[in-house]
mmCIF file with all atom_site columns, C-alpha atoms in Angstrom:
data_model
loop_
_atom_site.group_PDB
_atom_site.id
_atom_site.type_symbol
_atom_site.label_atom_id
_atom_site.label_alt_id
_atom_site.label_comp_id
_atom_site.label_asym_id
_atom_site.label_entity_id
_atom_site.label_seq_id
_atom_site.pdbx_PDB_ins_code
_atom_site.Cartn_x
_atom_site.Cartn_y
_atom_site.Cartn_z
_atom_site.occupancy
_atom_site.B_iso_or_equiv
_atom_site.pdbx_formal_charge
_atom_site.auth_seq_id
_atom_site.auth_comp_id
_atom_site.auth_asym_id
_atom_site.auth_atom_id
_atom_site.pdbx_PDB_model_num
ATOM 1   C CA . MET A 1 1   ? 104.372 126.999 107.827 1.00 52.00 ? 1   MET A CA 1
ATOM 2   C CA . ALA A 1 2   ? 107.159 125.413 105.804 1.00 57.00 ? 2   ALA A CA 1
ATOM 3   C CA . ALA A 1 3   ? 107.991 126.776 102.399 1.00 63.00 ? 3   ALA A CA 1
ATOM 4   C CA . ARG A 1 4   ? 106.742 124.613 99.566  1.00 67.00 ? 4   ARG A CA 1
ATOM 5   C CA . ARG A 1 5   ? 109.403 123.084 97.398  1.00 68.00 ? 5   ARG A CA 1
ATOM 6   C CA . LYS A 1 6   ? 108.870 123.502 93.710  1.00 70.00 ? 6   LYS A CA 1
ATOM 7   C CA . ILE A 1 7   ? 108.931 120.155 91.952  1.00 73.00 ? 7   ILE A CA 1
ATOM 8   C CA . GLY A 1 8   ? 109.540 120.137 88.252  1.00 85.00 ? 8   GLY A CA 1
ATOM 9   C CA . ILE A 1 9   ? 112.053 119.823 85.495  1.00 90.00 ? 9   ILE A CA 1
ATOM 10  C CA . PRO A 1 10  ? 115.495 121.052 86.587  1.00 93.00 ? 10  PRO A CA 1
ATOM 11  C CA . ALA A 1 11  ? 116.936 124.154 84.995  1.00 93.00 ? 11  ALA A CA 1
ATOM 12  C CA . ALA A 1 12  ? 119.526 123.922 82.256  1.00 94.00 ? 12  ALA A CA 1
ATOM 13  C CA . ARG A 1 13  ? 123.072 123.294 83.497  1.00 95.00 ? 13  ARG A CA 1
ATOM 14  C CA . SER A 1 14  ? 121.699 122.222 86.881  1.00 95.00 ? 14  SER A CA 1
ATOM 15  C CA . GLY A 1 15  ? 123.421 119.517 88.861  1.00 94.00 ? 15  GLY A CA 1
ATOM 16  C CA . LYS A 1 16  ? 120.040 117.843 89.322  1.00 95.00 ? 16  LYS A CA 1
ATOM 17  C CA . TRP A 1 17  ? 120.351 116.441 85.802  1.00 96.00 ? 17  TRP A CA 1
ATOM 18  C CA . LEU A 1 18  ? 123.028 114.099 87.137  1.00 97.00 ? 18  LEU A CA 1
ATOM 19  C CA . LEU A 1 19  ? 120.460 112.741 89.592  1.00 96.00 ? 19  LEU A CA 1
ATOM 20  C CA . TRP A 1 20  ? 117.861 112.452 86.806  1.00 96.00 ? 20  TRP A CA 1
ATOM 21  C CA . GLY A 1 21  ? 120.398 110.569 84.687  1.00 97.00 ? 21  GLY A CA 1
ATOM 22  C CA . ALA A 1 22  ? 121.264 108.211 87.542  1.00 98.00 ? 22  ALA A CA 1
ATOM 23  C CA . CYS A 1 23  ? 117.578 107.525 88.203  1.00 97.00 ? 23  CYS A CA 1
ATOM 24  C CA . GLY A 1 24  ? 117.046 106.927 84.482  1.00 98.00 ? 24  GLY A CA 1
ATOM 25  C CA . LEU A 1 25  ? 119.992 104.528 84.405  1.00 98.00 ? 25  LEU A CA 1
ATOM 26  C CA . VAL A 1 26  ? 118.592 102.497 87.290  1.00 98.00 ? 26  VAL A CA 1
ATOM 27  C CA . LEU A 1 27  ? 115.025 102.545 85.930  1.00 98.00 ? 27  LEU A CA 1
ATOM 28  C CA . TYR A 1 28  ? 115.881 101.638 82.328  1.00 98.00 ? 28  TYR A CA 1
ATOM 29  C CA . SER A 1 29  ? 118.366 98.940  83.352  1.00 98.00 ? 29  SER A CA 1
ATOM 30  C CA . ALA A 1 30  ? 115.952 97.431  85.858  1.00 98.00 ? 30  ALA A CA 1
ATOM 31  C CA . LEU A 1 31  ? 113.126 97.364  83.318  1.00 97.00 ? 31  LEU A CA 1
ATOM 32  C CA . LEU A 1 32  ? 115.309 95.804  80.631  1.00 97.00 ? 32  LEU A CA 1
ATOM 33  C CA . MET A 1 33  ? 116.536 93.112  83.008  1.00 97.00 ? 33  MET A CA 1
ATOM 34  C CA . THR A 1 34  ? 113.037 92.492  84.367  1.00 96.00 ? 34  THR A CA 1
ATOM 35  C CA . ILE A 1 35  ? 111.714 91.964  80.855  1.00 93.00 ? 35  ILE A CA 1
ATOM 36  C CA . ARG A 1 36  ? 114.541 89.645  79.852  1.00 93.00 ? 36  ARG A CA 1
ATOM 37  C CA . PHE A 1 37  ? 115.161 87.658  83.010  1.00 95.00 ? 37  PHE A CA 1
ATOM 38  C CA . GLY A 1 38  ? 111.863 88.003  84.865  1.00 93.00 ? 38  GLY A CA 1
ATOM 39  C CA . ILE A 1 39  ? 109.110 87.994  82.268  1.00 90.00 ? 39  ILE A CA 1
ATOM 40  C CA . LEU A 1 40  ? 110.825 85.994  79.543  1.00 86.00 ? 40  LEU A CA 1
ATOM 41  C CA . GLY A 1 41  ? 112.465 83.692  82.093  1.00 89.00 ? 41  GLY A CA 1
ATOM 42  C CA . GLN A 1 42  ? 115.865 83.671  80.405  1.00 92.00 ? 42  GLN A CA 1
ATOM 43  C CA . VAL A 1 43  ? 118.891 82.450  82.341  1.00 96.00 ? 43  VAL A CA 1
ATOM 44  C CA . PHE A 1 44  ? 120.661 85.314  84.130  1.00 97.00 ? 44  PHE A CA 1
ATOM 45  C CA . THR A 1 45  ? 124.160 86.051  82.860  1.00 96.00 ? 45  THR A CA 1
ATOM 46  C CA . PHE A 1 46  ? 126.363 88.861  84.091  1.00 98.00 ? 46  PHE A CA 1
ATOM 47  C CA . ALA A 1 47  ? 127.541 89.639  80.566  1.00 98.00 ? 47  ALA A CA 1
ATOM 48  C CA . LEU A 1 48  ? 124.005 90.252  79.355  1.00 97.00 ? 48  LEU A CA 1
ATOM 49  C CA . ALA A 1 49  ? 123.069 92.142  82.519  1.00 98.00 ? 49  ALA A CA 1
ATOM 50  C CA . PHE A 1 50  ? 126.120 94.374  82.011  1.00 98.00 ? 50  PHE A CA 1
ATOM 51  C CA . ARG A 1 51  ? 125.010 95.061  78.438  1.00 98.00 ? 51  ARG A CA 1
ATOM 52  C CA . PHE A 1 52  ? 121.574 96.055  79.701  1.00 98.00 ? 52  PHE A CA 1
ATOM 53  C CA . VAL A 1 53  ? 123.213 98.428  82.183  1.00 98.00 ? 53  VAL A CA 1
ATOM 54  C CA . LEU A 1 54  ? 125.240 99.930  79.323  1.00 98.00 ? 54  LEU A CA 1
ATOM 55  C CA . LEU A 1 55  ? 122.090 100.320 77.201  1.00 98.00 ? 55  LEU A CA 1
ATOM 56  C CA . GLY A 1 56  ? 120.222 101.862 80.131  1.00 98.00 ? 56  GLY A CA 1
ATOM 57  C CA . GLY A 1 57  ? 123.156 104.201 80.698  1.00 98.00 ? 57  GLY A CA 1
ATOM 58  C CA . ALA A 1 58  ? 123.219 105.287 77.064  1.00 98.00 ? 58  ALA A CA 1
ATOM 59  C CA . LEU A 1 59  ? 119.484 105.994 77.081  1.00 98.00 ? 59  LEU A CA 1
ATOM 60  C CA . ALA A 1 60  ? 119.722 107.890 80.376  1.00 98.00 ? 60  ALA A CA 1
ATOM 61  C CA . LEU A 1 61  ? 122.742 109.830 79.114  1.00 98.00 ? 61  LEU A CA 1
ATOM 62  C CA . VAL A 1 62  ? 120.881 111.056 76.032  1.00 98.00 ? 62  VAL A CA 1
ATOM 63  C CA . SER A 1 63  ? 117.954 112.220 78.139  1.00 97.00 ? 63  SER A CA 1
ATOM 64  C CA . ALA A 1 64  ? 119.992 113.819 80.932  1.00 98.00 ? 64  ALA A CA 1
ATOM 65  C CA . LEU A 1 65  ? 122.491 115.458 78.582  1.00 98.00 ? 65  LEU A CA 1
ATOM 66  C CA . ALA A 1 66  ? 119.703 116.978 76.504  1.00 98.00 ? 66  ALA A CA 1
ATOM 67  C CA . GLY A 1 67  ? 118.128 118.405 79.647  1.00 97.00 ? 67  GLY A CA 1
ATOM 68  C CA . TRP A 1 68  ? 121.438 119.679 80.986  1.00 97.00 ? 68  TRP A CA 1
ATOM 69  C CA . LEU A 1 69  ? 122.095 121.447 77.681  1.00 97.00 ? 69  LEU A CA 1
ATOM 70  C CA . GLY A 1 70  ? 118.720 123.183 77.942  1.00 96.00 ? 70  GLY A CA 1
ATOM 71  C CA . ALA A 1 71  ? 116.517 120.977 75.758  1.00 97.00 ? 71  ALA A CA 1
ATOM 72  C CA . ARG A 1 72  ? 114.242 120.060 78.634  1.00 96.00 ? 72  ARG A CA 1
ATOM 73  C CA . LEU A 1 73  ? 111.235 119.219 76.459  1.00 96.00 ? 73  LEU A CA 1
ATOM 74  C CA . LEU A 1 74  ? 113.424 116.962 74.339  1.00 98.00 ? 74  LEU A CA 1
ATOM 75  C CA . SER A 1 75  ? 114.654 115.231 77.475  1.00 98.00 ? 75  SER A CA 1
ATOM 76  C CA . LEU A 1 76  ? 111.149 114.591 78.768  1.00 97.00 ? 76  LEU A CA 1
ATOM 77  C CA . ALA A 1 77  ? 109.785 113.452 75.409  1.00 98.00 ? 77  ALA A CA 1
ATOM 78  C CA . PHE A 1 78  ? 112.685 111.056 74.867  1.00 98.00 ? 78  PHE A CA 1
ATOM 79  C CA . ALA A 1 79  ? 112.327 109.609 78.367  1.00 98.00 ? 79  ALA A CA 1
ATOM 80  C CA . ALA A 1 80  ? 108.585 109.177 77.790  1.00 98.00 ? 80  ALA A CA 1
ATOM 81  C CA . GLY A 1 81  ? 109.266 107.474 74.457  1.00 98.00 ? 81  GLY A CA 1
ATOM 82  C CA . VAL A 1 82  ? 111.752 105.072 76.043  1.00 98.00 ? 82  VAL A CA 1
ATOM 83  C CA . LEU A 1 83  ? 109.329 104.211 78.841  1.00 98.00 ? 83  LEU A CA 1
ATOM 84  C CA . ALA A 1 84  ? 106.487 103.736 76.337  1.00 98.00 ? 84  ALA A CA 1
ATOM 85  C CA . GLY A 1 85  ? 108.766 101.499 74.281  1.00 98.00 ? 85  GLY A CA 1
ATOM 86  C CA . LEU A 1 86  ? 109.673 99.407  77.308  1.00 97.00 ? 86  LEU A CA 1
ATOM 87  C CA . LEU A 1 87  ? 106.012 99.054  78.256  1.00 96.00 ? 87  LEU A CA 1
ATOM 88  C CA . ALA A 1 88  ? 105.220 98.011  74.687  1.00 95.00 ? 88  ALA A CA 1
ATOM 89  C CA . MET A 1 89  ? 107.974 95.405  74.958  1.00 92.00 ? 89  MET A CA 1
ATOM 90  C CA . VAL A 1 90  ? 106.312 94.052  78.092  1.00 91.00 ? 90  VAL A CA 1
ATOM 91  C CA . PHE A 1 91  ? 102.994 93.890  76.234  1.00 91.00 ? 91  PHE A CA 1
ATOM 92  C CA . TYR A 1 92  ? 104.474 91.989  73.300  1.00 88.00 ? 92  TYR A CA 1
ATOM 93  C CA . VAL A 1 93  ? 106.608 89.558  75.284  1.00 85.00 ? 93  VAL A CA 1
ATOM 94  C CA . THR A 1 94  ? 103.791 88.584  77.653  1.00 86.00 ? 94  THR A CA 1
ATOM 95  C CA . LYS A 1 95  ? 101.903 87.111  74.721  1.00 82.00 ? 95  LYS A CA 1
ATOM 96  C CA . ASP A 1 96  ? 102.630 83.511  73.840  1.00 74.00 ? 96  ASP A CA 1
ATOM 97  C CA . ALA A 1 97  ? 104.899 84.478  70.983  1.00 69.00 ? 97  ALA A CA 1
ATOM 98  C CA . ASP A 1 98  ? 107.404 82.921  68.667  1.00 75.00 ? 98  ASP A CA 1
ATOM 99  C CA . GLY A 1 99  ? 110.611 84.572  67.490  1.00 75.00 ? 99  GLY A CA 1
ATOM 100 C CA . TRP A 1 100 ? 108.920 87.074  65.200  1.00 80.00 ? 100 TRP A CA 1
ATOM 101 C CA . GLU A 1 101 ? 106.883 88.654  67.985  1.00 75.00 ? 101 GLU A CA 1
ATOM 102 C CA . ASP A 1 102 ? 110.046 88.995  70.065  1.00 78.00 ? 102 ASP A CA 1
ATOM 103 C CA . LEU A 1 103 ? 111.607 90.848  67.154  1.00 87.00 ? 103 LEU A CA 1
ATOM 104 C CA . VAL A 1 104 ? 108.496 93.013  66.860  1.00 89.00 ? 104 VAL A CA 1
ATOM 105 C CA . SER A 1 105 ? 108.828 93.942  70.541  1.00 90.00 ? 105 SER A CA 1
ATOM 106 C CA . LEU A 1 106 ? 112.378 95.178  69.969  1.00 91.00 ? 106 LEU A CA 1
ATOM 107 C CA . LEU A 1 107 ? 111.394 97.105  66.852  1.00 94.00 ? 107 LEU A CA 1
ATOM 108 C CA . THR A 1 108 ? 108.451 98.660  68.689  1.00 95.00 ? 108 THR A CA 1
ATOM 109 C CA . PHE A 1 109 ? 110.773 99.742  71.496  1.00 96.00 ? 109 PHE A CA 1
ATOM 110 C CA . LEU A 1 110 ? 113.127 101.374 69.002  1.00 97.00 ? 110 LEU A CA 1
ATOM 111 C CA . GLU A 1 111 ? 110.261 102.990 67.104  1.00 98.00 ? 111 GLU A CA 1
ATOM 112 C CA . LEU A 1 112 ? 108.656 104.491 70.208  1.00 98.00 ? 112 LEU A CA 1
ATOM 113 C CA . SER A 1 113 ? 112.022 105.696 71.516  1.00 98.00 ? 113 SER A CA 1
ATOM 114 C CA . MET A 1 114 ? 112.754 107.462 68.241  1.00 98.00 ? 114 MET A CA 1
ATOM 115 C CA . ALA A 1 115 ? 109.196 108.831 68.138  1.00 98.00 ? 115 ALA A CA 1
ATOM 116 C CA . GLY A 1 116 ? 109.821 110.366 71.564  1.00 98.00 ? 116 GLY A CA 1
ATOM 117 C CA . LEU A 1 117 ? 113.060 111.857 70.275  1.00 98.00 ? 117 LEU A CA 1
ATOM 118 C CA . ALA A 1 118 ? 111.335 113.279 67.188  1.00 98.00 ? 118 ALA A CA 1
ATOM 119 C CA . LEU A 1 119 ? 108.454 114.646 69.250  1.00 98.00 ? 119 LEU A CA 1
ATOM 120 C CA . GLY A 1 120 ? 110.941 116.279 71.613  1.00 98.00 ? 120 GLY A CA 1
ATOM 121 C CA . ILE A 1 121 ? 112.790 117.924 68.728  1.00 98.00 ? 121 ILE A CA 1
ATOM 122 C CA . VAL A 1 122 ? 109.514 119.266 67.320  1.00 98.00 ? 122 VAL A CA 1
ATOM 123 C CA . ALA A 1 123 ? 108.483 120.531 70.780  1.00 98.00 ? 123 ALA A CA 1
ATOM 124 C CA . GLU A 1 124 ? 111.824 122.304 71.205  1.00 97.00 ? 124 GLU A CA 1
ATOM 125 C CA . LEU A 1 125 ? 111.499 123.918 67.763  1.00 98.00 ? 125 LEU A CA 1
ATOM 126 C CA . VAL A 1 126 ? 107.962 125.099 68.543  1.00 98.00 ? 126 VAL A CA 1
ATOM 127 C CA . ALA A 1 127 ? 109.112 126.491 71.905  1.00 96.00 ? 127 ALA A CA 1
ATOM 128 C CA . LEU A 1 128 ? 112.003 128.253 70.161  1.00 96.00 ? 128 LEU A CA 1
ATOM 129 C CA . ALA A 1 129 ? 109.640 129.773 67.584  1.00 97.00 ? 129 ALA A CA 1
ATOM 130 C CA . ILE A 1 130 ? 107.328 130.999 70.349  1.00 97.00 ? 130 ILE A CA 1
ATOM 131 C CA . ARG A 1 131 ? 110.246 132.578 72.235  1.00 95.00 ? 131 ARG A CA 1
ATOM 132 C CA . LYS A 1 132 ? 111.526 134.268 69.056  1.00 95.00 ? 132 LYS A CA 1
ATOM 133 C CA . ARG A 1 133 ? 108.054 135.570 68.232  1.00 96.00 ? 133 ARG A CA 1
ATOM 134 C CA . ARG A 1 134 ? 107.649 137.148 71.681  1.00 94.00 ? 134 ARG A CA 1
ATOM 135 C CA . ARG A 1 135 ? 110.852 139.138 71.231  1.00 87.00 ? 135 ARG A CA 1
#
């Protein structure tokens, strides 16, 4: 019988965080471009696509760097917040909306991303307090 591989969050300072960051970059960039060019039907431009790749890279870097530094809960919460924000953007832009609803979709994305970051910080502080208490 083959040994079961443990699937989970990589350990701190693990090289797997590079893979997680690369997957995050591809996922975030693809979702941003799908929303803009696919769902909204905007004309594709390489300049805008490159900016979405940069934004996806920045978001993935924050998540992967936090995990690599040992803040694994922060990394997961931030990634979940970004994904929730992108899904909220899809929800808002699929409505027949004028300019204000498009602005609301961006603000909702930012709000949910920052909520994920805040939740991750709180989770890390709680985990730290539990570890300190056990000692």
